[in-house]
mmCIF file of C-alpha atoms and ligand atoms in Angstrom:
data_model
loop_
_atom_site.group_PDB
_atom_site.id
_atom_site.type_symbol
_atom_site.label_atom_id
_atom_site.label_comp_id
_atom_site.label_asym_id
_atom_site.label_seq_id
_atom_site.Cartn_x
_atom_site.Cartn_y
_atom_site.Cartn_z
ATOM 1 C CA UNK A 969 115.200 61.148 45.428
ATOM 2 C CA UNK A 970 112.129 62.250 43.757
ATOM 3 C CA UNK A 971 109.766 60.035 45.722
ATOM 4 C CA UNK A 972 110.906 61.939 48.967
ATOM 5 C CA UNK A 973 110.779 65.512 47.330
ATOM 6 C CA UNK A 974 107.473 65.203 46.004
ATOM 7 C CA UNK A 975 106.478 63.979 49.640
ATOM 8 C CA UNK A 976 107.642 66.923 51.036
ATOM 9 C CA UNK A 977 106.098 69.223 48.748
ATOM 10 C CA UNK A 978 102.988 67.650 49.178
ATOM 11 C CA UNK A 979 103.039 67.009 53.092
ATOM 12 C CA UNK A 980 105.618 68.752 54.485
ATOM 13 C CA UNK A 981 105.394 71.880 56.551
ATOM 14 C CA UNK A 982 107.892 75.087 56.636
ATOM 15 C CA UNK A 983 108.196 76.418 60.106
ATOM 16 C CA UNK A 984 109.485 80.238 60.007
ATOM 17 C CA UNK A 985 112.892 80.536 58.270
ATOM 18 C CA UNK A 986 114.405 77.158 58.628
ATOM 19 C CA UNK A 987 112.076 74.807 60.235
ATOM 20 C CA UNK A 988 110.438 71.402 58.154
ATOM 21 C CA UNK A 989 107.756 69.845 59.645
ATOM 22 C CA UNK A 990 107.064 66.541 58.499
ATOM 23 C CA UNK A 991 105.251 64.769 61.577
ATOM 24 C CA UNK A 992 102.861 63.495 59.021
ATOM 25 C CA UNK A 993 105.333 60.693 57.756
ATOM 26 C CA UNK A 994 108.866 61.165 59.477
ATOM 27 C CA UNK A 995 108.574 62.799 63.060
ATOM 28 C CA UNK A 996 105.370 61.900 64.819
ATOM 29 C CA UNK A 997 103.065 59.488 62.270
ATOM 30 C CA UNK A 998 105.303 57.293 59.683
ATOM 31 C CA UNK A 999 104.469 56.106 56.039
ATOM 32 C CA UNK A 1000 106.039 52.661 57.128
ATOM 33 C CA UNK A 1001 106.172 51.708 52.895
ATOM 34 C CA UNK A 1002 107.036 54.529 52.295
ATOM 35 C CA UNK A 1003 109.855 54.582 54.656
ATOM 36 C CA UNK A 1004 110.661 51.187 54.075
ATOM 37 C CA UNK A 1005 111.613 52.377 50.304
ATOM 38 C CA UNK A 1006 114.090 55.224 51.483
ATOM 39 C CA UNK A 1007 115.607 52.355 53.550
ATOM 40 C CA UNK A 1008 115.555 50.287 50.626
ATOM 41 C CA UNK A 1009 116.997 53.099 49.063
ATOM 42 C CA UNK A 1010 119.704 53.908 51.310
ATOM 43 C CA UNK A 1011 121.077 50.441 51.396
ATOM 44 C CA UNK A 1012 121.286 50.489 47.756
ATOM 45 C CA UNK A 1013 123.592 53.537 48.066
ATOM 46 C CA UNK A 1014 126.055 52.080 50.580
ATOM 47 C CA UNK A 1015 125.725 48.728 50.088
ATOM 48 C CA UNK A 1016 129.232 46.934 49.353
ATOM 49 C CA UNK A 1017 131.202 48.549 51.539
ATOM 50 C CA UNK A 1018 131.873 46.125 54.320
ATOM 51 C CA UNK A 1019 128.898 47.962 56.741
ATOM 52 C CA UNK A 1020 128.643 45.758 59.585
ATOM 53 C CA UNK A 1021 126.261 47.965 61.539
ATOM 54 C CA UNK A 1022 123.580 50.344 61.188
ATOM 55 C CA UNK A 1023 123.742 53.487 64.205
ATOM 56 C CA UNK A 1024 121.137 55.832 64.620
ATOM 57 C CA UNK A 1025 120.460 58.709 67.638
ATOM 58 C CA UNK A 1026 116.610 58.340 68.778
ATOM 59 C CA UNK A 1027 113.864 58.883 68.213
ATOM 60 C CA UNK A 1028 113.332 59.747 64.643
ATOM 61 C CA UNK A 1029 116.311 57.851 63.049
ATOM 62 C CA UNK A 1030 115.038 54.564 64.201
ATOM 63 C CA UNK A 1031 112.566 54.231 61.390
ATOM 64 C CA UNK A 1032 115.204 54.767 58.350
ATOM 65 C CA UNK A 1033 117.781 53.202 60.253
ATOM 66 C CA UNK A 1034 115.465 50.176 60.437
ATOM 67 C CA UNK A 1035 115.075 49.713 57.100
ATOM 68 C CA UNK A 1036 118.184 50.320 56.031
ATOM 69 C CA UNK A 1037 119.274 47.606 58.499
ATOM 70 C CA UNK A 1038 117.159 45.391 57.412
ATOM 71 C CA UNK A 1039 118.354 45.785 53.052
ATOM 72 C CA UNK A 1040 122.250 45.998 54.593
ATOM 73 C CA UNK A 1041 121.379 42.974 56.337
ATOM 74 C CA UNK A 1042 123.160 44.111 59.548
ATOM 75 C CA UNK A 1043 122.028 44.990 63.087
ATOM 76 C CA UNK A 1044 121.032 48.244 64.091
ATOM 77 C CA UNK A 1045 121.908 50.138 66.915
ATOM 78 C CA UNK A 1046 120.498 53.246 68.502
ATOM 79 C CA UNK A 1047 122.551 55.839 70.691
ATOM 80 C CA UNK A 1048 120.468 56.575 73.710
ATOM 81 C CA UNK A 1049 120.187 59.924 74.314
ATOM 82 C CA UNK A 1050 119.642 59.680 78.277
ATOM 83 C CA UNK A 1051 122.177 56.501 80.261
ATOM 84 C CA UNK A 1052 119.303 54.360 80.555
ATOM 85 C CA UNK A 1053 118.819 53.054 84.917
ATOM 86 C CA UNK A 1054 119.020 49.462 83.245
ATOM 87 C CA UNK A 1055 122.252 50.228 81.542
ATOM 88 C CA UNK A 1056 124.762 48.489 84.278
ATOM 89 C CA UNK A 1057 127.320 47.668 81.465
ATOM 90 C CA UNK A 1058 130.255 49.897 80.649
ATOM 91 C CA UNK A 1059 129.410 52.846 77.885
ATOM 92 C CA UNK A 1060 130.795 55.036 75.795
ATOM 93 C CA UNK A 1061 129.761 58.474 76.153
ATOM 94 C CA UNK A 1062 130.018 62.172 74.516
ATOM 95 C CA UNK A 1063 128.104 65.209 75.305
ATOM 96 C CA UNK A 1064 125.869 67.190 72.016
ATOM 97 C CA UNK A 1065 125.222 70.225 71.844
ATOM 98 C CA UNK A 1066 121.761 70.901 70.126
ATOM 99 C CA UNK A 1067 121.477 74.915 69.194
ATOM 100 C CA UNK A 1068 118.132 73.228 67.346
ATOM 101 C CA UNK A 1069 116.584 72.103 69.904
ATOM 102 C CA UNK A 1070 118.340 74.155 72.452
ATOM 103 C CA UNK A 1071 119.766 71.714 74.939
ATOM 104 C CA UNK A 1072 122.563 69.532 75.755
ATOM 105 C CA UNK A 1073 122.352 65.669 76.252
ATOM 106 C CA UNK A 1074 124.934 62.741 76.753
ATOM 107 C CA UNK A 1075 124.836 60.415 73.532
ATOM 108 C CA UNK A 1076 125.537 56.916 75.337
ATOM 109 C CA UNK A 1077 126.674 53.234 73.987
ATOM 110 C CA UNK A 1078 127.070 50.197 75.873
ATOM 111 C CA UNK A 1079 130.269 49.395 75.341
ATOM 112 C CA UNK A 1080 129.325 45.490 74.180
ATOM 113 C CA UNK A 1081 127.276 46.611 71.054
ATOM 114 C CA UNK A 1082 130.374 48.280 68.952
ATOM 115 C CA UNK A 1083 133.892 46.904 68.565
ATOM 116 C CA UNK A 1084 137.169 47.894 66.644
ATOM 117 C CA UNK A 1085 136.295 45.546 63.588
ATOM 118 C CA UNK A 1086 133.008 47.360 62.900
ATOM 119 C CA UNK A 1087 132.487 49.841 60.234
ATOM 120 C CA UNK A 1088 129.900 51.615 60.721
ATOM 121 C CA UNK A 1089 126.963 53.760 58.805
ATOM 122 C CA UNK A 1090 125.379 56.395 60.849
ATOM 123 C CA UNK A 1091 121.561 56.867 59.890
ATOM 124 C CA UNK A 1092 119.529 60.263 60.890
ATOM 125 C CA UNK A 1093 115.913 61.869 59.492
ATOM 126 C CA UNK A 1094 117.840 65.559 59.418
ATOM 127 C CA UNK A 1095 121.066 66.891 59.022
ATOM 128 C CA UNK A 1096 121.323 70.604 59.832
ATOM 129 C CA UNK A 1097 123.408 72.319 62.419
ATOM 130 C CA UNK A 1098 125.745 68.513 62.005
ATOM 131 C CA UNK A 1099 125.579 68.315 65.875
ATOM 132 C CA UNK A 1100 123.546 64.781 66.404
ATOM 133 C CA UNK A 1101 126.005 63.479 63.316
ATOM 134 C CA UNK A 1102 129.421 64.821 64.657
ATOM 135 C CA UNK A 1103 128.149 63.561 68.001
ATOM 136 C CA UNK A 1104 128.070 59.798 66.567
ATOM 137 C CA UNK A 1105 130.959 60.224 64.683
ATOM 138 C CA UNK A 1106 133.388 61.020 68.347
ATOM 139 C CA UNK A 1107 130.914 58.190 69.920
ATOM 140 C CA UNK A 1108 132.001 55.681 67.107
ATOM 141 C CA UNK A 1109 136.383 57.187 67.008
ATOM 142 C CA UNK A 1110 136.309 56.854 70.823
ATOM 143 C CA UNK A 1111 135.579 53.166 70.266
ATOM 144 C CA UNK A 1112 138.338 52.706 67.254
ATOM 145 C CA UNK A 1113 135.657 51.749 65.189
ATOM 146 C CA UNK A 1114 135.506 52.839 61.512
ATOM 147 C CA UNK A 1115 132.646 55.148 59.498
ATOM 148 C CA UNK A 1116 131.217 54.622 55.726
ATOM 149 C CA UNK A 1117 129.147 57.549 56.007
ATOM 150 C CA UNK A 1118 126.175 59.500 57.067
ATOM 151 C CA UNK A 1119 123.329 58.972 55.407
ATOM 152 C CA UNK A 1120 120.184 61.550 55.744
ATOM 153 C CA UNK A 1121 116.719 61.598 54.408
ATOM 154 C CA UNK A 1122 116.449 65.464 54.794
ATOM 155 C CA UNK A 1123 119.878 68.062 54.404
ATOM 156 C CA UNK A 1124 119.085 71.387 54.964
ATOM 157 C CA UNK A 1125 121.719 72.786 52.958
ATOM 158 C CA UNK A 1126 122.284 76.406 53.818
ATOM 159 C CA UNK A 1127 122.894 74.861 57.599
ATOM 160 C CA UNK A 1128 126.791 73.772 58.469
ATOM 161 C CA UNK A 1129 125.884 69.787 58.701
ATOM 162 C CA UNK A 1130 127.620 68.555 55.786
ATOM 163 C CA UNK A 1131 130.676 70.946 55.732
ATOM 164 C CA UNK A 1132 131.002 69.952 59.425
ATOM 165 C CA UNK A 1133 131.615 66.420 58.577
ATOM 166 C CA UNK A 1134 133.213 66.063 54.976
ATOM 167 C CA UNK A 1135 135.772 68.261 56.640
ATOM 168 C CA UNK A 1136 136.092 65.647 59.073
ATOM 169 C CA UNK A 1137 136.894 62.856 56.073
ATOM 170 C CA UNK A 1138 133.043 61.821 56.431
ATOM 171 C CA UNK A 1139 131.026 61.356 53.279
ATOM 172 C CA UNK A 1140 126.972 61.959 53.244
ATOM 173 C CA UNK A 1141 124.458 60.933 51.421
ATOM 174 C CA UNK A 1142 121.122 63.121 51.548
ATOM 175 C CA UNK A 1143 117.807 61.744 50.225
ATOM 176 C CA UNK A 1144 116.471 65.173 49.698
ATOM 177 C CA UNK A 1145 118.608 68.569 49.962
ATOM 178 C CA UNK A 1146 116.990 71.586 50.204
ATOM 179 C CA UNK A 1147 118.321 74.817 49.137
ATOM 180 C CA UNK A 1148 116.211 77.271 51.141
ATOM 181 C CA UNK A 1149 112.686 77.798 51.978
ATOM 182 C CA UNK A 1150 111.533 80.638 50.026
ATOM 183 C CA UNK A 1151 108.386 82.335 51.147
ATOM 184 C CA UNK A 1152 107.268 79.446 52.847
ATOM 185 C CA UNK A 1153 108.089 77.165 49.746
ATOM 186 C CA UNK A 1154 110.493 74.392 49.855
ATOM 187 C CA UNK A 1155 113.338 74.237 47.255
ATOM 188 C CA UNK A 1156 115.423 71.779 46.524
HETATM 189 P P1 5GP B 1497 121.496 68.772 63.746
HETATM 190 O O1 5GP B 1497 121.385 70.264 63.869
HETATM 191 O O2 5GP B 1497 122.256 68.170 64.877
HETATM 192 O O3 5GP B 1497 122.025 68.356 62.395
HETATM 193 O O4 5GP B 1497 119.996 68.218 63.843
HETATM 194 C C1 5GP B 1497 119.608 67.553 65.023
HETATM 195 C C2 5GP B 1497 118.246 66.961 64.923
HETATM 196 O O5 5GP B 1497 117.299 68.018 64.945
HETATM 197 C C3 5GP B 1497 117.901 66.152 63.690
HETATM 198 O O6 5GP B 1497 118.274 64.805 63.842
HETATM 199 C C4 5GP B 1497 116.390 66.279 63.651
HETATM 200 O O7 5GP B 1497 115.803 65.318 64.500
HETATM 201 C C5 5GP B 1497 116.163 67.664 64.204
HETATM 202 N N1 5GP B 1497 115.957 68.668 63.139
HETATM 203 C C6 5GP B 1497 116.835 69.574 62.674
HETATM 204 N N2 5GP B 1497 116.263 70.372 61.754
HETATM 205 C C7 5GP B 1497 114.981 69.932 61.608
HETATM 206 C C8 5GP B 1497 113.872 70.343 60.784
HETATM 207 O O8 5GP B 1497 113.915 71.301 59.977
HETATM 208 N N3 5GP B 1497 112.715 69.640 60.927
HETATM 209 C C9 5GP B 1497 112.594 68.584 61.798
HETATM 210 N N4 5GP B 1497 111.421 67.951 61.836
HETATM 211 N N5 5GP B 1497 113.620 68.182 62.595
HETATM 212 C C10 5GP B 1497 114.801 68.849 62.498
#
């Protein structure tokens, strides 16, 4: 999506060898139009599949997710990364693994906002390393529930995300791919 690439040429940040900062309108401070069109966007792509609900891991999915929500129509949902105190329903929960961010946290779902009818599009600002994604996707199969697909704004190609789940009969839609990061230069 050009409108995304040329954002991230002009605004975005490379971090060492495989690090994109883009605080400026995804991760910290958010172009809500802007966002609002990569929603837009991103319902476009999956729309008429029979997507009952948006998912999304927090924090920075919410904003895509919302949008996309909001053009599919359908509710969004966001897997908690910490059992929240006032969570006294029943959950679902699986553990991820982030080698990014170095740490480990239980992805958790009240039980009452999925069900075995949904079909379900998972939402996320990055894919990389595929953990946060492939954490979703056993979140979602533990609760019989179907997946359309992952959709991303940002793939970071040379990283294992996508492999990781089309070899798991996921599809994925990236807004932006990126190649490498070539002397501090994004390319896509
Ligand atoms: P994963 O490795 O599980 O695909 O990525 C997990 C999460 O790490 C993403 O949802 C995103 O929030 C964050 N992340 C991964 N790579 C980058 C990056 O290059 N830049 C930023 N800003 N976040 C990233």
């Amino acid at each position: 999506m050009k409108l995304l690439e040329d954002k991230i040429l002009n605004e975005g940040i490379v971090l060492g060898q495989d690090i994109l900062k883009v605080d400026g309108f995804i991760n910290h401070q958010i172009d809500v139009s802007f966002m609002e069109e990569l929603g837009k966007d991103m319902a476009e792509y999956f729309q008429g599949q029979g997507i009952t609900k948006v998912f999304t891991i927090e924090s920075s999915g919410i904003a895509p997710a919302v949008f996309t929500a909001k053009y599919l129509n359908v509710p969004m949902v966001i897997l908690k990364k910490q059992a929240s105190k006032n969570l006294k329903t029943q959950v679902w929960q699986t553990e991820v693994v982030s080698y990014t961010k170095d740490l480990s946290y239980e992805l958790t779902l009240a039980k009452e906002y999925i069900s075995d009818t949904d079909h379900i599009l998972i939402v996320d600002d990055f894919l990389a390393n595929g953990e946060a994604a492939t954490g979703a996707v056993r979140l979602i199969r533990k609760a019989h529930a179907t997946i359309a697909g992952v959709g991303v704004l940002i793939e970071k190609s040379f990283q294992p995300g996508r492999e990781k789940l089309e070899s798991q009969g996921i599809s994925v839609y990236a807004q932006a791919q990126i190649r490498d990061f070539e002397n501090g230069k994004v390319r896509f």
